Coordinates of N, CA, C and O in Angstrom, one line a residue:
M1379 N 146.0 135.9 112.0 CA 145.5 135.3 113.3 C 144.3 134.3 113.0 O 144.1 133.3 113.6
S1380 N 143.5 134.7 112.0 CA 142.3 134.0 111.7 C 142.5 132.6 111.2 O 142.0 131.7 111.6
E1381 N 143.6 132.4 110.4 CA 144.1 131.2 110.0 C 144.5 130.3 111.1 O 144.2 129.1 111.2
F1382 N 145.2 131.0 112.0 CA 145.6 130.2 113.3 C 144.5 129.7 114.0 O 144.5 128.4 114.4
L1383 N 143.5 130.5 114.2 CA 142.2 129.9 114.9 C 141.6 129.0 114.2 O 141.0 128.0 114.8
D1384 N 141.5 129.0 112.8 CA 141.0 127.8 112.0 C 141.6 126.7 112.3 O 140.9 125.6 112.5
I1385 N 143.0 126.7 112.2 CA 143.7 125.4 112.4 C 143.5 124.9 113.9 O 143.2 123.7 114.1
L1386 N 143.5 125.8 114.9 CA 143.4 125.4 116.3 C 142.1 124.8 116.5 O 142.0 123.9 117.4
T1387 N 141.1 125.2 115.9 CA 139.7 124.8 116.3 C 139.2 123.7 115.3 O 138.1 123.1 115.6
H1388 N 139.9 123.3 114.3 CA 139.5 122.2 113.4 C 140.4 121.0 113.8 O 141.6 121.1 113.7
G1389 N 139.7 119.8 114.1 CA 140.4 118.7 114.5 C 141.5 118.2 113.7 O 142.6 118.0 114.0
R1390 N 141.2 117.9 112.3 CA 142.1 117.3 111.4 C 143.3 118.3 111.1 O 144.4 117.9 110.9
R1391 N 142.9 119.7 111.0 CA 143.9 120.6 110.6 C 144.8 120.7 111.8 O 146.1 120.9 111.5
F1392 N 144.3 120.7 113.0 CA 145.2 120.9 114.2 C 146.0 119.7 114.3 O 147.3 119.8 114.5
K1393 N 145.6 118.4 114.1 CA 146.3 117.3 114.2 C 147.5 117.3 113.1 O 148.7 116.8 113.5
A1394 N 147.2 117.8 111.9 CA 148.1 117.8 110.8 C 149.3 118.8 111.2 O 150.4 118.7 111.0
A1395 N 148.8 119.9 111.9 CA 149.8 121.1 112.2 C 150.8 120.6 113.3 O 151.9 121.1 113.4
V1396 N 150.3 119.7 114.3 CA 151.2 119.3 115.3 C 151.9 118.1 115.2 O 152.6 117.4 116.0
K1397 N 151.6 117.3 114.1 CA 152.2 116.0 113.9 C 153.8 116.0 114.0 O 154.3 114.9 114.3
E1398 N 154.4 117.1 113.7 CA 155.9 117.1 113.8 C 156.4 117.3 115.3 O 157.6 117.0 115.5
L1399 N 155.5 117.6 116.2 CA 155.9 117.9 117.6 C 156.1 116.5 118.4 O 155.4 115.5 118.0
S1400 N 156.9 116.5 119.3 CA 157.2 115.3 120.0 C 156.2 115.3 121.1 O 155.3 116.3 121.4
V1401 N 156.1 114.2 121.9 CA 155.1 114.0 123.0 C 155.3 115.0 124.1 O 154.4 115.7 124.6
E1402 N 156.6 115.3 124.4 CA 156.9 116.4 125.4 C 156.5 117.8 125.0 O 156.0 118.6 125.8
D1403 N 156.6 118.1 123.7 CA 156.2 119.4 123.2 C 154.6 119.6 123.3 O 154.1 120.6 123.7
L1404 N 154.0 118.4 122.9 CA 152.5 118.4 123.0 C 152.0 118.6 124.4 O 151.0 119.3 124.7
K1405 N 152.8 118.0 125.3 CA 152.4 118.1 126.7 C 152.6 119.5 127.2 O 151.8 120.1 128.0
D1406 N 153.7 120.2 126.8 CA 153.9 121.6 127.2 C 152.8 122.4 126.7 O 152.3 123.3 127.2
V1407 N 152.4 122.2 125.4 CA 151.3 122.9 124.7 C 150.0 122.8 125.4 O 149.2 123.7 125.9
A1408 N 149.8 121.5 126.0 CA 148.6 121.2 126.8 C 148.5 121.9 128.1 O 147.4 122.3 128.6
V1409 N 149.7 121.9 128.7 CA 149.9 122.7 130.0 C 149.6 124.1 129.8 O 148.8 124.7 130.6
K1410 N 150.1 124.7 128.8 CA 149.7 126.2 128.5 C 148.3 126.4 128.2 O 147.8 127.4 128.6
L1411 N 147.8 125.6 127.4 CA 146.4 125.7 127.1 C 145.6 125.6 128.4 O 144.6 126.4 128.4
E1412 N 145.9 124.7 129.1 CA 145.1 124.5 130.4 C 145.2 125.7 131.4 O 144.3 126.1 132.0
K1413 N 146.4 126.2 131.3 CA 146.6 127.5 132.2 C 145.7 128.6 131.5 O 145.0 129.4 132.3
I1414 N 145.7 128.8 130.3 CA 144.8 129.7 129.6 C 143.4 129.5 129.9 O 142.6 130.5 130.2
I1415 N 142.9 128.3 129.8 CA 141.5 128.0 130.1 C 141.2 128.3 131.5 O 140.2 128.9 131.8
T1416 N 142.1 128.0 132.5 CA 141.9 128.3 133.9 C 141.7 129.8 134.1 O 140.8 130.3 134.8
E1417 N 142.6 130.5 133.5 CA 142.5 132.0 133.6 C 141.2 132.6 133.0 O 140.5 133.4 133.6
K1418 N 140.8 132.0 131.9 CA 139.5 132.5 131.3 C 138.4 132.1 132.1 O 137.5 133.0 132.3
E1419 N 138.3 131.0 132.7 CA 137.3 130.6 133.6 C 137.3 131.5 134.9 O 136.1 132.0 135.3
K1420 N 138.4 131.8 135.4 CA 138.4 132.7 136.6 C 137.9 134.1 136.2 O 137.2 134.7 136.9
Q1421 N 138.3 134.7 135.0 CA 137.9 135.9 134.6 C 136.4 135.8 134.4 O 135.7 136.8 134.8
A1422 N 135.9 134.9 133.8 CA 134.4 134.8 133.6 C 133.7 134.8 135.0 O 132.6 135.3 135.0
E1423 N 134.2 134.1 135.9 CA 133.6 134.0 137.3 C 133.6 135.4 138.0 O 132.7 135.8 138.5
E1424 N 134.7 136.1 137.8 CA 134.8 137.5 138.4 C 133.8 138.3 137.6 O 133.1 139.2 138.4
E1425 N 133.6 138.3 136.4 CA 132.7 139.1 135.7 C 131.3 138.8 136.1 O 130.4 139.7 136.4
S1426 N 131.0 137.5 136.3 CA 129.7 137.1 136.7 C 129.4 137.6 138.0 O 128.3 138.0 138.4
A1427 N 130.4 137.6 139.0 CA 130.1 138.0 140.3 C 129.9 139.6 140.4 O 129.0 140.0 141.0
V1428 N 130.6 140.3 139.6 CA 130.4 141.8 139.4 C 129.0 142.1 139.0 O 128.3 142.9 139.5
M1429 N 128.5 141.2 137.9 CA 127.2 141.4 137.4 C 126.1 141.1 138.4 O 125.1 141.8 138.5
A1430 N 126.4 140.0 139.1 CA 125.5 139.6 140.2 C 125.3 140.8 141.3 O 124.2 141.1 141.7
E1431 N 126.4 141.3 141.7 CA 126.5 142.5 142.6 C 125.7 143.7 142.1 O 124.9 144.2 142.8
R1432 N 125.9 143.9 140.9 CA 125.2 145.1 140.1 C 123.7 144.8 140.1 O 122.9 145.7 140.4
N1433 N 123.4 143.6 139.8 CA 122.0 143.3 139.6 C 121.3 143.4 141.1 O 120.1 143.8 141.2
A1434 N 122.0 143.0 142.0 CA 121.5 143.0 143.4 C 121.3 144.5 143.8 O 120.2 144.8 144.4
K1435 N 122.2 145.4 143.5 CA 122.1 146.8 143.8 C 120.9 147.3 142.9 O 120.1 148.1 143.5
I1436 N 120.7 147.0 141.7 CA 119.6 147.5 141.0 C 118.3 147.0 141.6 O 117.2 147.9 141.8
E1437 N 118.2 145.7 142.0 CA 117.1 145.2 142.7 C 116.6 146.0 143.9 O 115.6 146.4 144.2
E1438 N 117.8 146.3 144.7 CA 117.7 147.0 146.0 C 117.1 148.4 145.7 O 116.1 148.8 146.5
I1439 N 117.5 149.1 144.7 CA 117.1 150.4 144.4 C 115.6 150.3 144.0 O 114.8 151.2 144.2
R1440 N 115.3 149.4 143.1 CA 114.0 149.2 142.6 C 112.9 148.9 143.7 O 111.9 149.5 143.7
Q1441 N 113.3 148.1 144.7 CA 112.5 147.9 145.9 C 112.2 149.3 146.7 O 111.2 149.6 147.2
Q1442 N 113.4 150.1 146.8 CA 113.3 151.3 147.5 C 112.3 152.1 146.8 O 111.5 153.0 147.4
M1443 N 112.4 152.3 145.5 CA 111.5 153.1 144.6 C 110.0 152.6 145.0 O 109.1 153.5 145.0
E1444 N 109.9 151.3 144.8 CA 108.6 150.8 144.9 C 108.0 151.2 146.4 O 106.8 151.6 146.5
A1445 N 108.8 151.2 147.3 CA 108.4 151.6 148.8 C 108.0 153.0 148.8 O 107.0 153.3 149.5
V1446 N 108.6 153.8 148.0 CA 108.3 155.3 148.1 C 107.2 155.6 147.2 O 106.5 156.7 147.2
G1447 N 106.9 154.8 146.2 CA 105.9 155.0 145.3 C 106.3 155.6 143.9 O 105.6 156.2 143.3
L1448 N 107.6 155.4 143.6 CA 108.2 155.9 142.3 C 108.2 154.8 141.3 O 108.2 153.6 141.7
S1449 N 108.2 155.2 140.0 CA 108.3 154.1 138.9 C 109.5 154.6 138.1 O 110.0 155.7 138.1
I1450 N 109.8 153.7 137.2 CA 110.9 153.9 136.3 C 110.6 155.2 135.3 O 111.4 156.0 135.0
D1451 N 109.3 155.3 135.1 CA 108.8 156.5 134.2 C 109.1 157.7 135.0 O 109.4 158.8 134.3
D1452 N 109.0 157.7 136.3 CA 109.3 159.0 137.0 C 110.7 159.3 136.9 O 111.0 160.6 136.8
L1453 N 111.5 158.5 136.9 CA 113.0 158.8 136.8 C 113.2 159.3 135.3 O 114.1 160.2 135.2
G1454 N 112.5 158.7 134.4 CA 112.7 159.2 133.0 C 112.5 160.7 132.8 O 113.2 161.3 132.1
A1455 N 111.5 161.1 133.5 CA 111.0 162.5 133.4 C 112.2 163.5 134.0 O 112.4 164.5 133.6
V1456 N 112.9 163.0 135.0 CA 113.8 163.7 135.7 C 115.2 163.6 135.0 O 115.9 164.5 134.9
A1457 N 115.6 162.4 134.8 CA 117.0 162.1 134.4 C 117.2 162.3 132.9 O 118.4 162.6 132.5
A1458 N 116.2 162.1 132.1 CA 116.5 162.1 130.7 C 116.7 163.7 130.2 O 115.9 164.6 130.5
K1459 N 117.8 163.7 129.5 CA 118.2 165.0 128.9 C 117.6 165.1 127.6 O 117.7 164.0 126.8
P1460 N 117.1 166.2 127.2 CA 116.4 166.2 125.8 C 117.7 166.1 124.8 O 118.7 166.6 125.0
A1461 N 117.4 165.4 123.7 CA 118.5 165.3 122.6 C 118.8 166.7 122.2 O 118.0 167.6 122.0
P1462 N 120.1 166.9 122.0 CA 120.4 168.2 121.4 C 119.9 168.4 120.0 O 119.8 167.4 119.1
K1463 N 119.2 169.5 119.7 CA 118.6 169.8 118.6 C 119.6 170.1 117.5 O 120.6 170.8 117.7
K1464 N 119.3 169.5 116.3 CA 120.2 169.7 115.1 C 119.8 171.1 114.5 O 118.7 171.5 114.5
R1465 N 120.8 171.7 114.2 CA 120.6 173.1 113.5 C 120.0 172.9 112.2 O 120.2 171.8 111.5
A1466 N 119.2 173.7 111.6 CA 118.6 173.7 110.4 C 119.8 173.7 109.3 O 120.7 174.5 109.5
P1467 N 119.6 173.0 108.2 CA 120.6 173.0 107.2 C 120.6 174.5 106.7 O 119.7 175.2 106.7
R1468 N 121.8 174.9 106.3 CA 122.0 176.2 105.8 C 121.4 176.4 104.4 O 121.4 175.4 103.6
P1469 N 120.7 177.6 104.2 CA 120.0 177.8 103.0 C 121.1 178.0 101.9 O 122.2 178.5 102.2
P1470 N 120.7 177.6 100.6 CA 121.7 177.9 99.6 C 121.8 179.3 99.3 O 120.9 180.1 99.4
K1471 N 123.0 179.7 98.9 CA 123.4 181.2 98.7 C 123.5 181.4 97.3 O 123.3 182.5 96.7
Y1472 N 124.0 180.4 96.5 CA 124.4 180.5 95.1 C 123.6 179.5 94.4 O 123.4 178.3 94.8
K1473 N 123.2 179.8 93.1 CA 122.7 178.7 92.2 C 123.1 178.9 90.7 O 123.3 180.1 90.4
I1474 N 123.2 177.8 90.0 CA 123.5 177.8 88.7 C 122.8 176.8 87.9 O 122.3 175.7 88.5
E1475 N 122.4 177.0 86.7 CA 121.6 176.0 85.9 C 122.7 175.4 84.9 O 123.4 176.2 84.2
V1476 N 122.7 174.1 84.9 CA 123.7 173.4 84.0 C 122.8 172.3 83.3 O 122.3 171.5 84.1
N1477 N 122.6 172.4 82.0 CA 122.0 171.4 81.2 C 120.6 171.2 81.8 O 120.1 170.0 81.9
G1478 N 119.8 172.2 82.2 CA 118.5 172.1 82.8 C 118.5 171.7 84.1 O 117.3 171.5 84.7
E1479 N 119.5 171.4 84.8 CA 119.5 171.0 86.2 C 120.1 172.2 87.1 O 121.1 172.9 86.8
T1480 N 119.4 172.5 88.1 CA 119.7 173.6 89.0 C 120.6 173.0 90.0 O 120.2 172.1 90.9
I1481 N 121.8 173.7 90.3 CA 122.8 173.2 91.3 C 122.9 174.4 92.2 O 123.1 175.6 91.9
T1482 N 122.7 174.1 93.6 CA 122.9 175.2 94.6 C 124.1 174.9 95.5 O 124.6 173.8 95.5
W1483 N 124.5 175.9 96.1 CA 125.8 175.9 97.0 C 125.5 176.8 98.1 O 125.0 178.1 97.9
T1484 N 125.8 176.4 99.3 CA 125.7 177.3 100.5 C 126.8 178.4 100.6 O 126.7 179.3 101.4
G1485 N 127.8 178.2 99.9 CA 129.0 179.1 100.0 C 130.0 178.7 101.0 O 131.0 179.3 101.3
Q1486 N 129.7 177.5 101.6 CA 130.7 177.0 102.6 C 131.2 175.6 102.1 O 130.6 174.9 101.3
G1487 N 132.3 175.3 102.4 CA 133.0 174.1 102.0 C 133.7 174.2 100.6 O 133.7 175.3 100.2
R1488 N 134.1 173.1 100.1 CA 134.6 173.1 98.7 C 133.8 173.6 97.7 O 132.5 173.3 97.7
T1489 N 134.2 174.4 96.7 CA 133.5 175.0 95.7 C 133.1 173.9 94.7 O 134.0 173.1 94.2
P1490 N 131.9 173.7 94.5 CA 131.4 172.7 93.4 C 132.0 173.0 92.1 O 132.4 174.1 91.7
T1491 N 132.3 171.8 91.4 CA 133.0 171.9 90.1 C 132.3 172.9 89.1 O 133.0 173.6 88.5
V1492 N 131.0 172.9 89.0 CA 130.3 173.7 88.1 C 130.6 175.2 88.3 O 130.7 176.0 87.4
F1493 N 130.6 175.5 89.6 CA 130.8 176.9 90.0 C 132.3 177.2 89.7 O 132.6 178.3 89.2
K1494 N 133.2 176.3 90.1 CA 134.6 176.6 89.9 C 135.0 176.8 88.3 O 135.7 177.6 87.9
N1495 N 134.4 175.9 87.5 CA 134.5 176.1 86.1 C 134.1 177.5 85.6 O 134.8 178.1 84.8
E1496 N 132.9 177.9 86.0 CA 132.4 179.2 85.6 C 133.4 180.3 86.1 O 133.5 181.3 85.4
L1497 N 133.8 180.2 87.4 CA 134.8 181.3 88.0 C 136.0 181.3 87.1 O 136.6 182.3 86.9
D1498 N 136.5 180.1 86.8 CA 137.7 180.0 85.9 C 137.5 180.7 84.6 O 138.5 181.2 84.0
K1499 N 136.3 180.8 84.2 CA 136.0 181.4 82.7 C 136.0 182.9 82.9 O 135.8 183.6 81.9
G1500 N 136.1 183.4 84.2 CA 136.0 184.9 84.4 C 134.7 185.4 85.0 O 134.7 186.7 85.2
R1501 N 133.8 184.5 85.2 CA 132.6 185.0 85.8 C 132.8 185.3 87.4 O 133.7 184.9 88.0
S1502 N 131.9 186.2 87.9 CA 132.1 186.5 89.2 C 131.0 185.7 90.0 O 130.0 185.3 89.6
L1503 N 131.4 185.4 91.3 CA 130.5 184.6 92.2 C 129.2 185.3 92.5 O 128.1 184.8 92.7
D1504 N 129.3 186.7 92.4 CA 128.2 187.4 92.7 C 127.0 187.3 91.6 O 125.8 187.5 91.9
E1505 N 127.4 186.9 90.4 CA 126.5 186.5 89.4 C 125.5 185.3 89.7 O 124.4 185.3 89.2
F1506 N 126.0 184.5 90.6 CA 125.2 183.4 91.0 C 124.4 183.5 92.3 O 123.8 182.6 92.8
L1507 N 124.5 184.7 92.9 CA 123.8 184.9 94.2 C 122.3 184.7 94.0 O 121.7 185.0 92.9
I1508 N 121.7 184.0 95.0 CA 120.3 183.9 95.0 C 119.6 185.2 95.6 O 120.0 185.5 96.7
Q1509 N 118.8 185.9 94.8 CA 118.2 187.1 95.4 C 117.0 186.8 96.2 O 116.1 186.1 96.0
A1510 N 117.0 187.2 97.4 CA 116.1 186.9 98.4 C 114.9 188.0 98.4 O 115.1 189.0 98.0

């Protein structure tokens, strides 16, 4: 679709693309494009009217708040919900040293390769438990 839009919006490329069309075909295309333009303009006007109505309601509410003596900050204190707190990351349950590097694992999710390799060699997961 992008190539189509490039041709449609570029003067010379568009002219080259439609050179095979007859005058009647070009008029048909022009009528269809005009219909699309009219629909787009109507849609934009409707959206503009909706936004104007919305802004008028907002202004009306702002004036009512001003008359009562409230501010936007007062609403924030009432309406704002505190963000849900993230849980703390899980503490590591297992650790292993490989080439001087300590690798830890919580015991959840996929088993890290270094642990899996050691388990395949016959070691027990209990050997890697972190003593608390």
